[in-house]
Each structure stands twice: as structure tokens, then as C-alpha cells.
Amino acid sequence: MRRLVGTVLRKEVLDHLRDRRTLGSALLWPLLGPLVFLVMFNVMASWYRQDRPLEMPVVGREHAPSLMAFLERYGATLSEAPEDYEALVQAGKLDVVLVVPDDYAEDFAQGRTAAVRLVVDSSRNKARHSVQRAQRMLAVYSQQTGSQRLFARGVAPELAVPVRVDELDLSTPEKTAATVLTTIPLFLVMAAFAGGMQLASDTMAGERERGSLEPLLLNPAPRGAVVAGKWLATCAMAATGVMLCLLGYFLVVKRVPLEDLGVRARFDAQAALGMLAAVMPLVLAASAVQMWVSTYARSFKEAQTYLSLLMVLPTLPGMMLALSPIQTQTWMFAVPVLGQEMLAAEVMRGETLGPVPFLLALLSCLVVAALALRFTTRLLSHERIIFGRS
Amino acid sequence: MALKPCRLDGVAAQTLCGTLEVFEDRAAAKGRKLSLRVVVVPALASQPKADPLFFLAGGPGQAASRTRILPALERIRRQRDIVFVDQRGTGDSHPLDCDALNPSRVSLAERFADRDDADVLPRCRKGWDADERLYTTSIAMDDLDDVRAALGYGQVNLWGVSYGTRAALVYMRQHPERVRTAILDGVAPMGQYLPLYAARDGQRALDLLLEACAKDAVCATAYPDLRARTEALLARLEASPAKVRLPHPRTGVTEDFVLTRHVFLSELFSLLYSPEVASLVPLMLDRAAKDDWTSFVALSLGLTDEVARTTSRGMFLAVVCAEDAPFFTEADAEREAKGTWFGPRMALEVKKACARWPGSTVPKAFREPVVSAIPTLLLSGELDPVTPPAWGEEAKRTLSRSLHVVVPGLGHNTVGADCARSLMAEVLTRGGVEGLSPDCGKGLKRPPFFTSFAGPVP
């Protein structure tokens, strides 16, 4: 039996290693995540890099010379705002414009609260950092001048600040990073599906379409052995995909200036091993389900359609989590796909989890794999499956 | 050294804390041990640079871990660990604190009392379980090198502020191979004796302020003849201290106290450190000349709380009595303070207090200029009343690979200016000062003076 499984496995792997198309899509897919990551975060980091001065066009500079002096002192580069500044902000040509109204000077001199206006487009992520800096500078000026006014009158400014709120942020830079890096677990899980997809659809639906499934099953080999061999071949491809994906991230993370985003990614060898341990069991389940689905499909094309739909599955937990943030609970690790994504994320956050979640995730995947393999084997004893349905 | 996660007051970032035991008497290597507080803020980068930035606080006596300067180092922290070590005698490293020396007092009468440190010193010394002779800069910098080794850093970058620049220079001399670059902000070279030149340097800052007000049309109109009226005020206080009656700036309860010329001047001196605070000085002088002390009292109280929180006054004396006071005479103090409003009293007071201090020794040639080829960025604030740009120039003479940048419109310490922070980050990135822009904040001016209770011109 073991020899038979081995023979099928060897044959399938060899066959598909010769097939450029299968190989190409199986290997390219897992590398997509790291590539997207490399480009996206390099671009984002370039937006957030603080080293450039804050460029701020101003309308009505002449009304507030002291405020202008303050802003320049704290590193803002001021300029005259163009006429159509609102349109330019909307178009993303300008990050932020400061408008000093005509009555600023009078209000200020009278000791009233004087108003200025920041013109921003809050839907533009790229401008967010500049806007925050502008807001912070203006807040410091307001607070500082307010304190000085009180000092001048012989009043301690602390009186106007009865309570100070100090935030105790318990998140570590790694944890903050995990929210930025949620794409990594997602793409890892997708790699587990993508790696074996071609092979699964080809070995079952494809073989039937070519008419080679029938002679194969005529051999004096148990159907279970044939299925197991094909499954293991699929697993091998999927596992390769996951490892490629992880390796890709491993290389890419070091080339992204995450520190400019104020976060730190924990992506050492230990974390990589942890993620591998988290995602690998899914390979068994995903490959088995893919085989089952493609056995059931009427044609190679149909199998591919189903399997592509199956690929959407990994994105669902992420969307669910984004829409309604739920607290992690132990049973969730036992849900395939969701469990893997959560495990990988936790490993990346630098949490120490203990063996239980990993075992739960492994067990549930084994159960799913066993069931799917059983269904597949049973399907193969139906004549209409082997000869194709119509 | 074992580092454990900890929280620093006012710092949201995650930090690691540890302690390092050193012998109080390093030479004898036995007896009492001191545990030094060490705080490490880890770099954000996944592969941080191997050489961290060590911060050396001012004072002497300020605790590095209690200064809230981390936000200014955001750019540097991305690539490098930032390390704060409370120098022995400060903060949580066996502090030489003493309430009697602490100027933060409950009542205004106590707060503004004209008193000498020398009178309360014996009481303070009794409370310290310490050999005060061993709290000098040279010894502390050997401590610091132990911390460096215990944390596993081969080389470090130094950032000294105020007295911390002296500490940095001493470290550069004692452990030159351990320093990659140094940043000295508010430079106190070995030729500067605390507080011998304070009267002269403070007068310069005050003169700059009065000139700026006289030249500014709005300020000159609001406060005409400010210099002459201030001189008259000082003469009045000299003749008889002012009897002040006003509500306490915080409690609102009316209090009475007596204000002498000396106390008024030493508070005025403190108001010159930061130009933001100094922008209120013309208004304050104008009021005081009219016998209205409200803004003077509020401003003075506003400054002392922060100083009291971070500084150990006993540690100030431990350093100054070993390293400064023995090197100048009363006659020197009289000579250096000649023609200034502040006068020699600050220096004489220190001489007096140190006369009762146990005699400590500093290494031979301690007061020689530090000669070094370590890349060094020197920063000075144009309006600084204690370490004006001239001191930066003096230190530069014996530092062969250095750049001195004077930031206009700034006072003691320049880290508040964005361009100074950029320069600091640049020096660390390049590992040298070659090619750095020697201008910083060109066109910066001191913040406008308060010319009414509403503020400056809008």
C-alpha cells in the first residue's frame, strides 16, 4: 500500500514539475504577497518619513506674524497659498493649507479666542501625517500662548489643566506592527490554497477529461492509495508554496523601512518557524478539500472555477474581523483557515501561546483532511464520476 | 545586565529598565555599592544599528531618566537604541537629595527666602549615606563605561546637554575608543568653571534681551526706558527689600513675603534659559518696576517645579565642589562679575558651601582641554545665559573633527529647534560632521515679546 502511494506521489510530482504552466502559477501566486508588501509599505513609509519639513501654504500671513514666526521656528516651511487652494487640496496637490481670517488679529489682541482654519481633505491618507503635524504645532502654540497669558497675570497655568491624561499604551511596537502587517497571515493561508490548486484540479478532473483516470483505476490498486498519492503530491506543492511565501516575506521585511511607520516587525527565524507550524497543517486540509471538489466537478474548467472560488475562503475571516472586531477565543483556533490566520498573527505579535492552539489547529485540519479524502475515495467508486457526468 | 519591561513617566513608548551595581569607591573596589538605574528605549528598526545614543543630562544633578526628551529623538530612535543612565547621585541612582536644598516650597515666604546653601548643608549631609567625594564626573564616566559594557555595546554615540557636555568630554577623554560620535548641546568645556562665569554670561543674555526690546517698536513703546527702570528697581531692592503681598498663583490665598535684590536676580537669571519664557521678561520687569510682582511670582514658581522633580541639588555640590570651586578664588569671582547686575554672589555662595564640603580630588590635568578627533557636533543657542556660543568655540579648538553650529533665537539647549534635531540625526547617520550644513535655522529670531496681557503682536 505504502509503495503504491509512493508511486502515485512520485508520478504526479514528476508530471507537474515538467508542466511549466502548473509550476508557474503554483510558485508565482505565493510570491504575490511579499511583492505587494514590498511595494506598498515602501510607498507608505515614504509618506510618513518625517525628515521632510512640513510645507504649509498660508492665506493671510500678515494677520498673524507671531504665529507665523512660531511655525517657522518649529520647522514648518510657509508659503503664500495659491488662489484655488481648496481645489488643490481636493486634488491632492496640497496636503494642508492654513487660513488666517481677517479678524484674527483683533480677536487675539482683545484676549478673545482667535480662530484659524486648517483646510484638509480627510480622505487622503497621504496627507494625514502632514495634517497631524500642522494640528500639533497649532495646538502647542495655543497652549503655550495660553500659559504665558496666565503667567503674565500671576496665575499658575496648571490651574487650567486640572487633569492630565497620560496614556499607558500597553501595545508593543510588535503588536502595533501586527495590525499593519495583517496581510502576511492572509497571504500565507492563500499560498496554502494556491500552491496545490493546479495539481488538484489536474490530477482529478484533468485526468478524467483526458480519459486517463479510468485505466488508472483499472489497475489492481486500492482507490484509497491512488487518492492518497495524489493528495500527497498536492500537499507537497502547497507546502512548497507556503514556504516560498514565507521565504519571500523573510527577505522582503528586511527591505521595508517599517521603523518609519513607527512599528517593528518581529520576523526572526523563531517567528518564521512559528508561522510555519501554524500554517502547514492547513496544507493537508486545503489539498484534500481541493481534491474532493475537483473530483466532483464535471470538467477541468469547472474544477478550476470551483477552486478559484475556494480561494476566496481565506479572505473571509479577515473581512469578518475588520467589520466586527472579536476577542480571540480558544475554540476559534479549531476553525480551519480562521485558526491559521489567527495563529500566524499571534506569532507575529510576539505572543507566547503554548502548544494548545497549535494542536487544536492541527487536529481540526486533520479531521477535515480525513473527511475530504474519504469523500473523494467514495466518489471514485461511482461510475458516473469516473466516466464523467453529463 | 537583565533588562525588564518598564514604564517611564510621560513616555508612551515601551522601555526596558535595569540596574547595574558599581562600587561607590571604584578605586578600592570594595565597600558600599550603588545601583545605577539604566533605561533603554529599543530602536524600532528590525535590524538596529549596533551603536546606541547615550544621553547625558545636565545640572549637575539632573536625572537622565526623568527628562522627557524622548519625543525629540523620534528620528534617531528608528535606527538606534536610546540609553538613559541616572548618573550616580541623581534620580534613582543613590540620589543626593535634600529637602532643605530644594527650592520648591509651600509658602511664598519660604520659596523666596534669601538663604545660603551653606547653612543647611550640614543637615543634608547627615541624611546621606554616601561618601560625597566620590560623586565626580570622572568616576561617573567610568560607571557609564561599565553600563556600556554590561549592555553589550562596542561603541556608543554621546549626546550631552549642558553639564552633560562636560560629562561627555570627560568620557571622550577616558574612553576614546568607545565613542563613535558626540553631540554637545550647550557646551561647557573644561575651561568653564561653574558658576564663575555665570554673572558675565547671564548679563550678556539679559543685555541681548533688553536691546531686542528697545529695538522692537512695539516693545519699546509698551515698556519705554526698560533698562533704566530696571536699574532703578534693583537699586531700590538693594536699599530695602520689597514687601510683597499677593495671592499665591495656585492657591489664590493672599500671602506676604520679602523679596531681596539677590533673590530677584537669581530668579531673573533662570527666566533667561528659555526664550519662550524670556518673552515675558520685559512685561515682568515693567510690572515689577511698578511694584506689581504678580507675573514675577507666577513665572518663578512655574520654573522650579520641573527642576525640583528632576534634579538633585546635593549632587550639584558634589560635582562643583570637587571640580570647579577649588579652581577659582573669591578674587576671581569679583573680577569676572565686575560690571554685571548679577554680581559675584552666585560664585561666592558656591565657594562658601564648598568650604564645608569634604575635600575631594580630581585626576591630574582634569581641567586641561579635551583633545580629541572624535567626530563632534557642537550646538549653541544664541541667547543662552549659561553656555553662550563662546564656550562652544572654545571647546572646538581642541576637537579636530568638529562642527560648531549656533542656532539663532534659541537659549539654553537647542533640541527644540527642528533643524537642530535634523543635524543630530545627520551626524549619527553619517558618523561624522563633514558635509553637514553649518547653518541651522537661518533667519530664526527670538519669539516676540509679550507686549500686553493678551500676548505679543498677533
mmCIF file of C-alpha atoms in Angstrom, chain A residues 200 227 231 234-235 282-295 310 365-366 368-374 376:
data_model
loop_
_atom_site.group_PDB
_atom_site.id
_atom_site.type_symbol
_atom_site.label_atom_id
_atom_site.label_comp_id
_atom_site.label_asym_id
_atom_site.label_seq_id
_atom_site.Cartn_x
_atom_site.Cartn_y
_atom_site.Cartn_z
ATOM 1 C CA ALA A 200 -5.542 19.118 -7.535
ATOM 2 C CA VAL A 227 -6.216 9.199 -3.785
ATOM 3 C CA TRP A 231 -3.244 14.105 -2.220
ATOM 4 C CA THR A 234 -0.905 18.226 -3.930
ATOM 5 C CA CYS A 235 0.266 18.731 -0.357
ATOM 6 C CA LEU A 282 -3.813 23.799 6.652
ATOM 7 C CA VAL A 283 -1.954 22.425 3.644
ATOM 8 C CA LEU A 284 -3.300 18.955 4.473
ATOM 9 C CA ALA A 285 -6.885 20.137 4.792
ATOM 10 C CA ALA A 286 -6.838 22.549 1.868
ATOM 11 C CA SER A 287 -5.334 19.979 -0.513
ATOM 12 C CA ALA A 288 -7.839 17.313 0.499
ATOM 13 C CA VAL A 289 -10.793 19.647 0.037
ATOM 14 C CA GLN A 290 -9.431 20.809 -3.308
ATOM 15 C CA MET A 291 -9.170 17.177 -4.463
ATOM 16 C CA TRP A 292 -12.673 16.442 -3.367
ATOM 17 C CA VAL A 293 -14.079 19.496 -5.128
ATOM 18 C CA SER A 294 -12.205 18.786 -8.344
ATOM 19 C CA THR A 295 -13.315 15.150 -8.316
ATOM 20 C CA LEU A 310 -12.460 28.286 -2.727
ATOM 21 C CA CYS A 365 -7.178 20.259 9.873
ATOM 22 C CA LEU A 366 -6.550 16.518 10.127
ATOM 23 C CA VAL A 368 -11.186 17.979 7.626
ATOM 24 C CA ALA A 369 -8.497 16.294 5.537
ATOM 25 C CA ALA A 370 -9.629 12.796 6.552
ATOM 26 C CA LEU A 371 -13.259 13.562 5.772
ATOM 27 C CA ALA A 372 -12.469 15.111 2.406
ATOM 28 C CA LEU A 373 -10.226 12.207 1.435
ATOM 29 C CA ARG A 374 -12.889 9.739 2.419
ATOM 30 C CA THR A 376 -13.115 11.578 -2.610
#
